[in-house]
Amino acid sequence: MKPIDTTKPVLVTGATGYLAGWIVSKLLDQGVTVHAAVRHPSNTEKLAYLTEIAERSPGAIRYFKADLLTPGAYAEAMSGCEVVFHTASPFSIRVDDPQRDLVDPARLGTRNVLEQANQTESVKRVVVTSSCAAIYGDNADRDAAPGGIFNEEIWNRSSSLSHQPYSYSKTVAEKEAWKVADAQNQWKLVVINPSFVLGPAVNPMAGGESMSIMTQFGDGSMKAGVPDLGMGIVDVRDAANAHLAAAFEPEAEGRHITSGHNSSFPEVARILRERFGDAYPLPKRTLPKWFVWLVGPIFDKSLTRKVVARNAGIPWVADNLKSIEKLGVTYRPLEETVTEMFTQLIEARRV
Ligand code: NAP
């Protein structure tokens, strides 16, 4: 990666997010001035951890108020920036209205941010945080993947407003990003497609799905066992490194599956049991598919019978070679990611 130009500010949308926290922290570490676009800049308590990182870093942080659905909201924050990281997007598995709560902010927000890039002459590169969810919807989609392995050529065709709506929102948002990017030649779009992100947060009290799932492993919610759900996992710090390389590596282009390990819920449970033993009510068994199919929807409305049928017991496999070769990402061992995240939750008394 070429040395980072610290003379120009860099915009990070959704700077309060779990993944964005590490992107912001690493930029500050490099001496960059970060324009942090957040919904509530007056909430200094929520931003205190970012402000503290900035105070002990060579870089600086400036907060700007911006909501994804307000046209022109990112104009001031983007002014003078060559690089834009667009990470903001609702990540929630349980929502009341998928169109309003997921798809609109994801797609219209992406269009809003990228159209602002068109109007901001200084912008040369936009890095969009998409997801592996824009590549596949269900593990069963592997049947259509070459050799049963997900790669960057593949698009999620199985998700919809009624089935895996979060994955649908990420798919339509990334398509929107490519549509806006392909219609101009002022800036280059580079996309990062992380799998499920785990690892310690910059803010130990961070919310979001990643922290929530790991908390559920330790707070007794999964005491009865875990479904045999295969998934990719990437450490949040490795995913942040991929974003920086996507921004500052001159040759970077296209999509990048950013996933360290082809893993599963039972594997995460095993790592936690081996390291933390009986001190916490960790899941001890893998629930049979028929059982999850029968009772899953009663406990968790996102675990529909179709989701169980098309995912449980089907391993998740993706090709992460492009991220290694083109972005220089190195992936840390899964044990490190899982145990360091769980340790952080213990220390923060969240489990
Ligand atoms: P997160 O902690 O929930 O962060 C989401 C961020 O988006 C927050 O800063 C949030 O702001 C912002 N946001 C949501 N709705 C917004 C709106 N209407 N206007 C402005 N900002 C809005 O989630 P995360 O896990 O870090 O995810 C960050 C990105 O990575 C997302 O694009 C997500 O889809 C993607 N991703 C995550 C994972 C994962 O496993 N975590 C995997 C693949 C891809 P507030 O703080 O104000 O709510």
mmCIF file of N, CA and C in Angstrom, residues 147-208:
data_model
loop_
_atom_site.group_PDB
_atom_site.id
_atom_site.type_symbol
_atom_site.label_atom_id
_atom_site.label_comp_id
_atom_site.label_asym_id
_atom_site.label_seq_id
_atom_site.Cartn_x
_atom_site.Cartn_y
_atom_site.Cartn_z
ATOM 1 N N GLY A 147 -17.940 -24.950 -8.165
ATOM 2 C CA GLY A 147 -17.265 -25.803 -7.179
ATOM 3 C C GLY A 147 -17.848 -25.671 -5.777
ATOM 4 N N GLY A 148 -19.025 -25.040 -5.677
ATOM 5 C CA GLY A 148 -19.643 -24.864 -4.356
ATOM 6 C C GLY A 148 -18.962 -23.792 -3.517
ATOM 7 N N ILE A 149 -18.182 -22.900 -4.176
ATOM 8 C CA ILE A 149 -17.409 -21.877 -3.454
ATOM 9 C C ILE A 149 -17.859 -20.487 -3.916
ATOM 10 N N PHE A 150 -18.257 -19.646 -2.960
ATOM 11 C CA PHE A 150 -18.683 -18.288 -3.313
ATOM 12 C C PHE A 150 -17.481 -17.459 -3.770
ATOM 13 N N ASN A 151 -17.673 -16.684 -4.854
ATOM 14 C CA ASN A 151 -16.603 -15.783 -5.311
ATOM 15 C C ASN A 151 -17.192 -14.423 -5.690
ATOM 16 N N GLU A 152 -16.338 -13.504 -6.090
ATOM 17 C CA GLU A 152 -16.770 -12.118 -6.315
ATOM 18 C C GLU A 152 -17.638 -11.949 -7.561
ATOM 19 N N GLU A 153 -17.674 -12.970 -8.417
ATOM 20 C CA GLU A 153 -18.510 -12.866 -9.633
ATOM 21 C C GLU A 153 -19.979 -13.059 -9.318
ATOM 22 N N ILE A 154 -20.245 -13.613 -8.131
ATOM 23 C CA ILE A 154 -21.612 -14.060 -7.822
ATOM 24 C C ILE A 154 -22.392 -12.940 -7.129
ATOM 25 N N TRP A 155 -23.674 -12.865 -7.473
ATOM 26 C CA TRP A 155 -24.585 -11.929 -6.792
ATOM 27 C C TRP A 155 -25.695 -12.715 -6.095
ATOM 28 N N ASN A 156 -26.089 -12.188 -4.950
ATOM 29 C CA ASN A 156 -27.204 -12.779 -4.204
ATOM 30 C C ASN A 156 -28.497 -12.653 -5.018
ATOM 31 N N ARG A 157 -29.099 -13.783 -5.378
ATOM 32 C CA ARG A 157 -30.351 -13.769 -6.127
ATOM 33 C C ARG A 157 -31.498 -14.342 -5.317
ATOM 34 N N SER A 158 -31.240 -14.793 -4.090
ATOM 35 C CA SER A 158 -32.288 -15.513 -3.360
ATOM 36 C C SER A 158 -32.958 -14.689 -2.263
ATOM 37 N N SER A 159 -32.384 -13.537 -1.920
ATOM 38 C CA SER A 159 -32.975 -12.748 -0.837
ATOM 39 C C SER A 159 -34.030 -11.787 -1.383
ATOM 40 N N SER A 160 -34.951 -11.412 -0.498
ATOM 41 C CA SER A 160 -36.050 -10.516 -0.893
ATOM 42 C C SER A 160 -36.540 -9.786 0.351
ATOM 43 N N LEU A 161 -37.559 -8.962 0.196
ATOM 44 C CA LEU A 161 -38.096 -8.258 1.361
ATOM 45 C C LEU A 161 -38.631 -9.237 2.407
ATOM 46 N N SER A 162 -39.111 -10.389 1.946
ATOM 47 C CA SER A 162 -39.718 -11.330 2.907
ATOM 48 C C SER A 162 -38.777 -12.461 3.330
ATOM 49 N N HIS A 163 -37.651 -12.608 2.660
ATOM 50 C CA HIS A 163 -36.714 -13.689 3.007
ATOM 51 C C HIS A 163 -35.303 -13.096 3.061
ATOM 52 N N GLN A 164 -34.696 -13.080 4.227
ATOM 53 C CA GLN A 164 -33.362 -12.506 4.441
ATOM 54 C C GLN A 164 -33.308 -11.035 3.995
ATOM 55 N N PRO A 165 -34.196 -10.182 4.550
ATOM 56 C CA PRO A 165 -34.269 -8.790 4.062
ATOM 57 C C PRO A 165 -32.989 -7.974 4.267
ATOM 58 N N TYR A 166 -32.224 -8.278 5.325
ATOM 59 C CA TYR A 166 -30.955 -7.530 5.498
ATOM 60 C C TYR A 166 -30.038 -7.819 4.304
ATOM 61 N N SER A 167 -29.933 -9.109 3.941
ATOM 62 C CA SER A 167 -29.079 -9.476 2.807
ATOM 63 C C SER A 167 -29.578 -8.814 1.526
ATOM 64 N N TYR A 168 -30.897 -8.730 1.403
ATOM 65 C CA TYR A 168 -31.486 -8.057 0.240
ATOM 66 C C TYR A 168 -31.080 -6.582 0.223
ATOM 67 N N SER A 169 -31.122 -5.956 1.405
ATOM 68 C CA SER A 169 -30.779 -4.522 1.466
ATOM 69 C C SER A 169 -29.328 -4.300 1.042
ATOM 70 N N LYS A 170 -28.432 -5.207 1.441
ATOM 71 C CA LYS A 170 -27.019 -5.044 1.071
ATOM 72 C C LYS A 170 -26.825 -5.279 -0.432
ATOM 73 N N THR A 171 -27.615 -6.194 -0.987
ATOM 74 C CA THR A 171 -27.502 -6.495 -2.423
ATOM 75 C C THR A 171 -27.947 -5.295 -3.260
ATOM 76 N N VAL A 172 -29.120 -4.743 -2.931
ATOM 77 C CA VAL A 172 -29.612 -3.623 -3.750
ATOM 78 C C VAL A 172 -28.744 -2.384 -3.532
ATOM 79 N N ALA A 173 -28.187 -2.238 -2.328
ATOM 80 C CA ALA A 173 -27.330 -1.074 -2.066
ATOM 81 C C ALA A 173 -26.039 -1.172 -2.873
ATOM 82 N N GLU A 174 -25.438 -2.363 -2.914
ATOM 83 C CA GLU A 174 -24.185 -2.476 -3.685
ATOM 84 C C GLU A 174 -24.459 -2.300 -5.181
ATOM 85 N N LYS A 175 -25.591 -2.831 -5.650
ATOM 86 C CA LYS A 175 -25.927 -2.644 -7.076
ATOM 87 C C LYS A 175 -26.080 -1.158 -7.385
ATOM 88 N N GLU A 176 -26.713 -0.445 -6.454
ATOM 89 C CA GLU A 176 -26.898 1.003 -6.628
ATOM 90 C C GLU A 176 -25.522 1.688 -6.706
ATOM 91 N N ALA A 177 -24.611 1.239 -5.855
ATOM 92 C CA ALA A 177 -23.268 1.841 -5.838
ATOM 93 C C ALA A 177 -22.594 1.669 -7.199
ATOM 94 N N TRP A 178 -22.664 0.464 -7.753
ATOM 95 C CA TRP A 178 -22.030 0.232 -9.059
ATOM 96 C C TRP A 178 -22.718 1.042 -10.152
ATOM 97 N N LYS A 179 -24.054 1.197 -10.033
ATOM 98 C CA LYS A 179 -24.790 1.973 -11.036
ATOM 99 C C LYS A 179 -24.300 3.432 -11.052
ATOM 100 N N VAL A 180 -24.194 4.021 -9.862
ATOM 101 C CA VAL A 180 -23.741 5.429 -9.798
ATOM 102 C C VAL A 180 -22.277 5.516 -10.253
ATOM 103 N N ALA A 181 -21.462 4.557 -9.812
ATOM 104 C CA ALA A 181 -20.029 4.598 -10.149
ATOM 105 C C ALA A 181 -19.817 4.464 -11.654
ATOM 106 N N ASP A 182 -20.553 3.557 -12.278
ATOM 107 C CA ASP A 182 -20.345 3.293 -13.706
ATOM 108 C C ASP A 182 -20.787 4.454 -14.595
ATOM 109 N N ALA A 183 -21.578 5.366 -14.021
ATOM 110 C CA ALA A 183 -22.090 6.481 -14.825
ATOM 111 C C ALA A 183 -21.190 7.718 -14.751
ATOM 112 N N GLN A 184 -20.016 7.588 -14.158
ATOM 113 C CA GLN A 184 -19.126 8.755 -14.047
ATOM 114 C C GLN A 184 -17.667 8.285 -14.168
ATOM 115 N N ASN A 185 -16.744 9.220 -14.306
ATOM 116 C CA ASN A 185 -15.340 8.803 -14.284
ATOM 117 C C ASN A 185 -14.453 9.715 -13.437
ATOM 118 N N GLN A 186 -15.059 10.341 -12.465
ATOM 119 C CA GLN A 186 -14.297 11.221 -11.567
ATOM 120 C C GLN A 186 -13.603 10.436 -10.459
ATOM 121 N N TRP A 187 -14.291 9.402 -9.956
ATOM 122 C CA TRP A 187 -13.749 8.634 -8.832
ATOM 123 C C TRP A 187 -13.899 7.142 -9.099
ATOM 124 N N LYS A 188 -13.082 6.377 -8.370
ATOM 125 C CA LYS A 188 -13.128 4.918 -8.535
ATOM 126 C C LYS A 188 -13.836 4.306 -7.326
ATOM 127 N N LEU A 189 -14.680 3.336 -7.615
ATOM 128 C CA LEU A 189 -15.364 2.608 -6.533
ATOM 129 C C LEU A 189 -14.614 1.318 -6.241
ATOM 130 N N VAL A 190 -14.331 1.065 -4.970
ATOM 131 C CA VAL A 190 -13.783 -0.221 -4.536
ATOM 132 C C VAL A 190 -14.710 -0.734 -3.429
ATOM 133 N N VAL A 191 -15.081 -2.001 -3.532
ATOM 134 C CA VAL A 191 -16.074 -2.551 -2.596
ATOM 135 C C VAL A 191 -15.444 -3.630 -1.723
ATOM 136 N N ILE A 192 -15.761 -3.540 -0.429
ATOM 137 C CA ILE A 192 -15.346 -4.576 0.519
ATOM 138 C C ILE A 192 -16.591 -5.372 0.908
ATOM 139 N N ASN A 193 -16.477 -6.697 0.800
ATOM 140 C CA ASN A 193 -17.598 -7.585 1.129
ATOM 141 C C ASN A 193 -17.215 -8.458 2.321
ATOM 142 N N PRO A 194 -17.355 -7.926 3.552
ATOM 143 C CA PRO A 194 -16.983 -8.748 4.704
ATOM 144 C C PRO A 194 -18.003 -9.853 4.956
ATOM 145 N N SER A 195 -17.508 -10.964 5.509
ATOM 146 C CA SER A 195 -18.444 -11.962 6.032
ATOM 147 C C SER A 195 -18.817 -11.504 7.447
ATOM 148 N N PHE A 196 -19.285 -12.406 8.320
ATOM 149 C CA PHE A 196 -19.719 -11.966 9.646
ATOM 150 C C PHE A 196 -18.499 -11.433 10.414
ATOM 151 N N VAL A 197 -18.624 -10.209 10.912
ATOM 152 C CA VAL A 197 -17.485 -9.546 11.553
ATOM 153 C C VAL A 197 -17.531 -9.782 13.057
ATOM 154 N N LEU A 198 -16.435 -10.282 13.594
ATOM 155 C CA LEU A 198 -16.302 -10.473 15.043
ATOM 156 C C LEU A 198 -14.958 -9.894 15.490
ATOM 157 N N GLY A 199 -14.745 -9.884 16.807
ATOM 158 C CA GLY A 199 -13.495 -9.338 17.346
ATOM 159 C C GLY A 199 -13.802 -8.155 18.243
ATOM 160 N N PRO A 200 -12.824 -7.765 19.071
ATOM 161 C CA PRO A 200 -13.078 -6.699 20.043
ATOM 162 C C PRO A 200 -13.417 -5.377 19.374
ATOM 163 N N ALA A 201 -14.345 -4.649 19.974
ATOM 164 C CA ALA A 201 -14.754 -3.354 19.435
ATOM 165 C C ALA A 201 -13.860 -2.257 19.998
ATOM 166 N N VAL A 202 -13.726 -1.182 19.222
ATOM 167 C CA VAL A 202 -13.011 -0.009 19.723
ATOM 168 C C VAL A 202 -13.764 0.552 20.946
ATOM 169 N N ASN A 203 -15.082 0.473 20.871
ATOM 170 C CA ASN A 203 -15.935 0.908 21.985
ATOM 171 C C ASN A 203 -16.505 -0.335 22.676
ATOM 172 N N PRO A 204 -16.032 -0.670 23.884
ATOM 173 C CA PRO A 204 -16.482 -1.907 24.534
ATOM 174 C C PRO A 204 -17.993 -1.959 24.771
ATOM 175 N N MET A 205 -18.657 -0.786 24.720
ATOM 176 C CA MET A 205 -20.102 -0.783 24.927
ATOM 177 C C MET A 205 -20.856 -0.700 23.596
ATOM 178 N N ALA A 206 -20.149 -0.948 22.488
ATOM 179 C CA ALA A 206 -20.770 -0.863 21.160
ATOM 180 C C ALA A 206 -21.992 -1.765 21.068
ATOM 181 N N GLY A 207 -22.988 -1.278 20.308
ATOM 182 C CA GLY A 207 -24.164 -2.103 20.028
ATOM 183 C C GLY A 207 -23.946 -2.848 18.726
ATOM 184 N N GLY A 208 -25.031 -3.188 18.053
ATOM 185 C CA GLY A 208 -24.934 -3.826 16.746
ATOM 186 C C GLY A 208 -25.008 -5.332 16.829
#
